[in-house]
Amino acid sequence: KNEVEQSPQNLTAQEGEFITINCSYSVGISALHWLQQHPGGGIVSLFMLSSGKKKHGRLIATINIQEKHSSLHITASHPRDSAVYICAVDKLIFGTGTRLQVFP
Amino acid sequence: GAGVSQTPSNKVTEKGKYVELRCDPISGHTALYWYRQSLGQGPEFLIYFQGTGAADDSGLPNDRFFAVRPEGSVSTLKIQRTERGDSAVYLCASSSSGTSRYFGPGTRLTVL
């Protein structure tokens, strides 16, 4: 069993839909990171969370430390949101990623 | 510079050769990370520096891999006797204490 698991592995959505990507982890952490990687592109850090909730534009990330679970939400999804979303926890353990495709 | 930079962007080498990959972190970032990402896979941790010292090198796959950060800024990842299985994108990231990690564009290494 991976120490960081994401679901779903693949996700297809219509433009405008609300999207949720989940991350569960089994290790103790000091922070959890949500990363975005576009095809052939570099990795961009979206959020670093240690508790509660953070919002940036159409992106919202939440974390429940007791349940060892985090979610990344995208509101009003757009084709440019199509990317691989990766959950990573300290110490430097990555989830397998969620490949998101948003169609117009 | 404004972000993390890595050189070269692409490196093609022959099996058995030695390669060096360079990472220039964001100025003032004390933490520096090296990762490796194979095609279709997520990043895999290699080594983490805090300042000049390797705080955690448990991800280095074997003794052919070595990394240095002599002045606490630029880091070099060194791979000896390269093998075809070393082909991957090598990513560098840096961060300041308590902040998000900033990733470089990566170096695509191809071992023929």
Tab-separated table of C-alpha atoms in Angstrom:
chain	number	residue	atom	x	y	z
A	1	LYS	CA	0.000	0.000	0.000
A	2	ASN	CA	1.373	3.413	-0.951
A	3	GLU	CA	1.890	5.884	1.846
A	4	VAL	CA	0.066	8.511	-0.222
A	5	GLU	CA	-2.901	7.518	-2.305
A	6	GLN	CA	-4.923	9.676	-4.648
A	7	SER	CA	-8.295	9.176	-6.216
A	8	PRO	CA	-9.418	9.131	-8.862
A	9	GLN	CA	-6.412	8.265	-11.011
A	10	ASN	CA	-8.101	9.693	-14.080
A	11	LEU	CA	-10.886	12.220	-14.253
A	12	THR	CA	-12.766	13.655	-17.198
A	13	ALA	CA	-15.060	16.648	-16.813
A	14	GLN	CA	-17.094	19.090	-18.863
A	15	GLU	CA	-16.152	22.713	-18.722
A	16	GLY	CA	-17.850	24.394	-15.797
A	17	GLU	CA	-18.090	21.305	-13.605
A	18	PHE	CA	-16.999	21.244	-9.966
A	19	ILE	CA	-14.077	18.856	-9.503
A	20	THR	CA	-12.770	17.105	-6.405
A	21	ILE	CA	-9.515	15.190	-6.149
A	22	ASN	CA	-8.791	13.250	-2.970
A	23	CYS	CA	-5.587	12.379	-1.185
A	24	SER	CA	-5.169	10.015	1.760
A	25	TYR	CA	-1.920	9.413	3.569
A	26	SER	CA	-0.756	7.019	6.227
A	27	VAL	CA	2.310	8.775	7.635
A	28	GLY	CA	2.660	11.608	10.090
A	29	ILE	CA	3.204	14.882	8.311
A	30	SER	CA	4.108	18.482	8.968
A	31	ALA	CA	2.644	19.719	5.683
A	32	LEU	CA	0.864	18.498	2.590
A	33	HIS	CA	1.456	19.916	-0.880
A	34	TRP	CA	-0.781	20.011	-3.929
A	35	LEU	CA	1.170	20.273	-7.175
A	36	GLN	CA	0.125	20.728	-10.795
A	37	GLN	CA	1.992	19.375	-13.781
A	38	HIS	CA	0.924	20.184	-17.333
A	39	PRO	CA	1.837	17.713	-20.107
A	40	GLY	CA	5.489	18.205	-20.940
A	41	GLY	CA	5.652	21.024	-18.440
A	42	GLY	CA	7.209	21.715	-15.138
A	43	ILE	CA	5.670	21.303	-11.729
A	44	VAL	CA	3.893	24.188	-10.073
A	45	SER	CA	3.138	24.263	-6.394
A	46	LEU	CA	-0.522	25.096	-5.809
A	47	PHE	CA	-0.869	24.832	-2.044
A	48	MET	CA	1.022	23.927	1.072
A	49	LEU	CA	-1.308	22.989	3.930
A	50	SER	CA	-0.806	21.985	7.499
A	51	SER	CA	-4.387	22.523	8.670
A	52	GLY	CA	-7.776	23.818	7.613
A	53	LYS	CA	-8.445	25.247	4.209
A	54	LYS	CA	-6.798	27.465	1.626
A	55	LYS	CA	-8.287	29.159	-1.419
A	56	HIS	CA	-6.610	30.611	-4.472
A	57	GLY	CA	-8.841	31.746	-7.291
A	58	ARG	CA	-10.967	28.798	-8.375
A	59	LEU	CA	-8.881	26.338	-6.389
A	60	ILE	CA	-9.646	25.272	-2.836
A	61	ALA	CA	-7.622	22.826	-0.760
A	62	THR	CA	-8.696	21.321	2.539
A	63	ILE	CA	-6.999	19.016	4.972
A	64	ASN	CA	-8.253	16.932	7.883
A	65	ILE	CA	-5.248	16.001	9.982
A	66	GLN	CA	-7.167	13.563	12.199
A	67	GLU	CA	-8.486	11.638	9.219
A	68	LYS	CA	-5.227	12.015	7.254
A	69	HIS	CA	-7.106	13.222	4.233
A	70	SER	CA	-6.954	16.196	1.904
A	71	SER	CA	-9.064	17.334	-1.012
A	72	LEU	CA	-8.387	19.664	-3.896
A	73	HIS	CA	-11.449	21.299	-5.404
A	74	ILE	CA	-11.673	23.167	-8.683
A	75	THR	CA	-14.757	25.312	-9.200
A	76	ALA	CA	-16.023	26.241	-12.676
A	77	SER	CA	-13.443	23.997	-14.342
A	78	HIS	CA	-11.856	25.084	-17.598
A	79	PRO	CA	-9.924	23.193	-20.293
A	80	ARG	CA	-6.737	24.953	-19.181
A	81	ASP	CA	-7.099	23.134	-15.831
A	82	SER	CA	-6.257	19.897	-17.666
A	83	ALA	CA	-3.109	18.598	-16.020
A	84	VAL	CA	-1.827	16.012	-13.586
A	85	TYR	CA	-2.495	16.970	-9.982
A	86	ILE	CA	-0.125	15.482	-7.435
A	87	CYS	CA	-0.467	15.292	-3.685
A	88	ALA	CA	2.814	15.164	-1.793
A	89	VAL	CA	3.486	14.943	1.908
A	90	ASP	CA	6.518	15.514	4.039
A	91	LYS	CA	8.753	13.815	4.026
A	92	LEU	CA	8.841	14.142	0.258
A	93	ILE	CA	6.442	11.313	-0.506
A	94	PHE	CA	4.377	11.738	-3.650
A	95	GLY	CA	1.024	10.368	-4.619
A	96	THR	CA	0.613	8.764	-8.003
A	97	GLY	CA	-1.205	11.773	-9.387
A	98	THR	CA	-4.641	12.411	-10.836
A	99	ARG	CA	-4.818	13.069	-14.553
A	100	LEU	CA	-7.593	15.607	-15.171
A	101	GLN	CA	-9.021	16.390	-18.593
A	102	VAL	CA	-11.613	19.128	-18.941
A	103	PHE	CA	-13.460	19.273	-22.239
A	104	PRO	CA	-15.192	22.361	-23.578
B	1	GLY	CA	16.842	34.909	-10.976
B	2	ALA	CA	13.114	34.826	-10.439
B	3	GLY	CA	12.766	31.066	-10.191
B	4	VAL	CA	14.624	27.802	-9.932
B	5	SER	CA	16.742	27.148	-12.982
B	6	GLN	CA	18.298	23.907	-14.142
B	7	THR	CA	20.962	23.235	-16.732
B	8	PRO	CA	21.178	21.676	-19.166
B	9	SER	CA	17.544	21.388	-20.163
B	10	ASN	CA	18.353	18.242	-22.138
B	11	LYS	CA	21.295	15.881	-21.892
B	12	VAL	CA	21.927	12.902	-24.118
B	13	THR	CA	24.771	10.631	-23.119
B	14	GLU	CA	26.049	7.160	-23.762
B	15	LYS	CA	25.843	4.279	-21.351
B	16	GLY	CA	28.790	4.294	-18.990
B	17	LYS	CA	29.486	8.027	-19.184
B	18	TYR	CA	29.515	10.527	-16.333
B	19	VAL	CA	27.018	13.398	-16.191
B	20	GLU	CA	26.509	16.447	-14.027
B	21	LEU	CA	23.196	18.221	-13.672
B	22	ARG	CA	23.030	21.675	-12.175
B	23	CYS	CA	20.365	23.407	-10.120
B	24	ASP	CA	20.250	27.108	-9.265
B	25	PRO	CA	17.685	27.596	-6.497
B	26	ILE	CA	15.803	30.753	-5.684
B	27	SER	CA	18.125	33.136	-3.913
B	28	GLY	CA	17.909	32.773	-0.161
B	29	HIS	CA	16.181	29.390	-0.184
B	30	THR	CA	17.940	27.168	2.312
B	31	ALA	CA	16.270	23.913	1.336
B	32	LEU	CA	16.988	22.207	-1.975
B	33	TYR	CA	15.509	18.959	-3.268
B	34	TRP	CA	16.338	16.649	-6.129
B	35	TYR	CA	13.695	14.381	-7.647
B	36	ARG	CA	13.577	12.036	-10.596
B	37	GLN	CA	10.528	11.521	-12.758
B	38	SER	CA	10.314	8.673	-15.223
B	39	LEU	CA	7.842	8.764	-18.087
B	40	GLY	CA	4.279	8.382	-16.862
B	41	GLN	CA	5.287	8.259	-13.219
B	42	GLY	CA	5.182	10.698	-10.361
B	43	PRO	CA	8.323	12.353	-9.014
B	44	GLU	CA	10.592	10.203	-6.885
B	45	PHE	CA	12.625	11.764	-4.102
B	46	LEU	CA	16.404	11.540	-4.394
B	47	ILE	CA	18.060	13.878	-1.894
B	48	TYR	CA	17.335	16.908	0.252
B	49	PHE	CA	19.788	19.609	1.336
B	50	GLN	CA	19.376	22.021	4.189
B	51	GLY	CA	22.096	24.584	3.629
B	52	THR	CA	25.296	22.863	2.570
B	53	GLY	CA	24.594	19.501	4.129
B	54	ALA	CA	22.570	16.609	2.795
B	55	ALA	CA	19.824	16.295	5.393
B	56	ASP	CA	18.375	13.195	3.734
B	57	ASP	CA	19.948	11.212	0.909
B	58	SER	CA	17.860	8.086	1.399
B	59	GLY	CA	16.334	8.381	-2.072
B	60	LEU	CA	19.588	8.047	-3.997
B	61	PRO	CA	19.192	4.704	-5.786
B	62	ASN	CA	22.816	3.565	-5.498
B	63	ASP	CA	26.368	4.810	-5.085
B	64	ARG	CA	26.575	5.935	-8.709
B	65	PHE	CA	24.499	8.939	-7.682
B	66	PHE	CA	25.970	11.782	-5.672
B	67	ALA	CA	24.978	15.391	-5.073
B	68	VAL	CA	26.751	18.390	-3.617
B	69	ARG	CA	25.838	21.876	-2.542
B	70	PRO	CA	29.180	23.289	-1.395
B	71	GLU	CA	28.156	26.885	-0.705
B	72	GLY	CA	24.530	26.322	0.236
B	73	SER	CA	23.208	27.662	-3.039
B	74	VAL	CA	23.862	25.916	-6.375
B	75	SER	CA	23.676	22.145	-6.321
B	76	THR	CA	25.081	19.574	-8.701
B	77	LEU	CA	23.726	16.064	-9.114
B	78	LYS	CA	26.407	13.710	-10.379
B	79	ILE	CA	25.762	10.352	-11.979
B	80	GLN	CA	28.641	7.989	-12.681
B	81	ARG	CA	28.643	5.099	-15.149
B	82	THR	CA	25.207	6.014	-16.443
B	83	GLU	CA	22.775	3.250	-17.308
B	84	ARG	CA	19.793	3.296	-19.641
B	85	GLY	CA	17.514	3.052	-16.596
B	86	ASP	CA	18.799	6.426	-15.420
B	87	SER	CA	16.919	8.098	-18.272
B	88	ALA	CA	14.348	10.408	-16.707
B	89	VAL	CA	13.568	14.034	-16.022
B	90	TYR	CA	15.581	15.219	-13.046
B	91	LEU	CA	13.761	17.905	-11.113
B	92	CYS	CA	15.124	20.334	-8.591
B	93	ALA	CA	13.048	22.324	-6.123
B	94	SER	CA	13.875	24.849	-3.446
B	95	SER	CA	12.042	26.340	-0.521
B	96	SER	CA	12.466	28.608	2.425
B	97	SER	CA	11.466	27.436	5.868
B	98	GLY	CA	7.721	26.887	6.046
B	99	THR	CA	7.022	27.866	2.449
B	100	SER	CA	5.900	26.050	-0.654
B	101	ARG	CA	8.371	24.229	-2.791
B	102	TYR	CA	9.305	25.886	-6.082
B	103	PHE	CA	10.227	23.510	-8.868
B	104	GLY	CA	12.663	24.018	-11.695
B	105	PRO	CA	11.845	23.043	-15.298
B	106	GLY	CA	13.873	19.865	-15.035
B	107	THR	CA	16.709	18.301	-16.992
B	108	ARG	CA	15.710	15.544	-19.381
B	109	LEU	CA	18.454	12.922	-19.296
B	110	THR	CA	18.587	10.304	-22.014
B	111	VAL	CA	21.104	7.502	-21.748
B	112	LEU	CA	21.617	5.680	-25.032
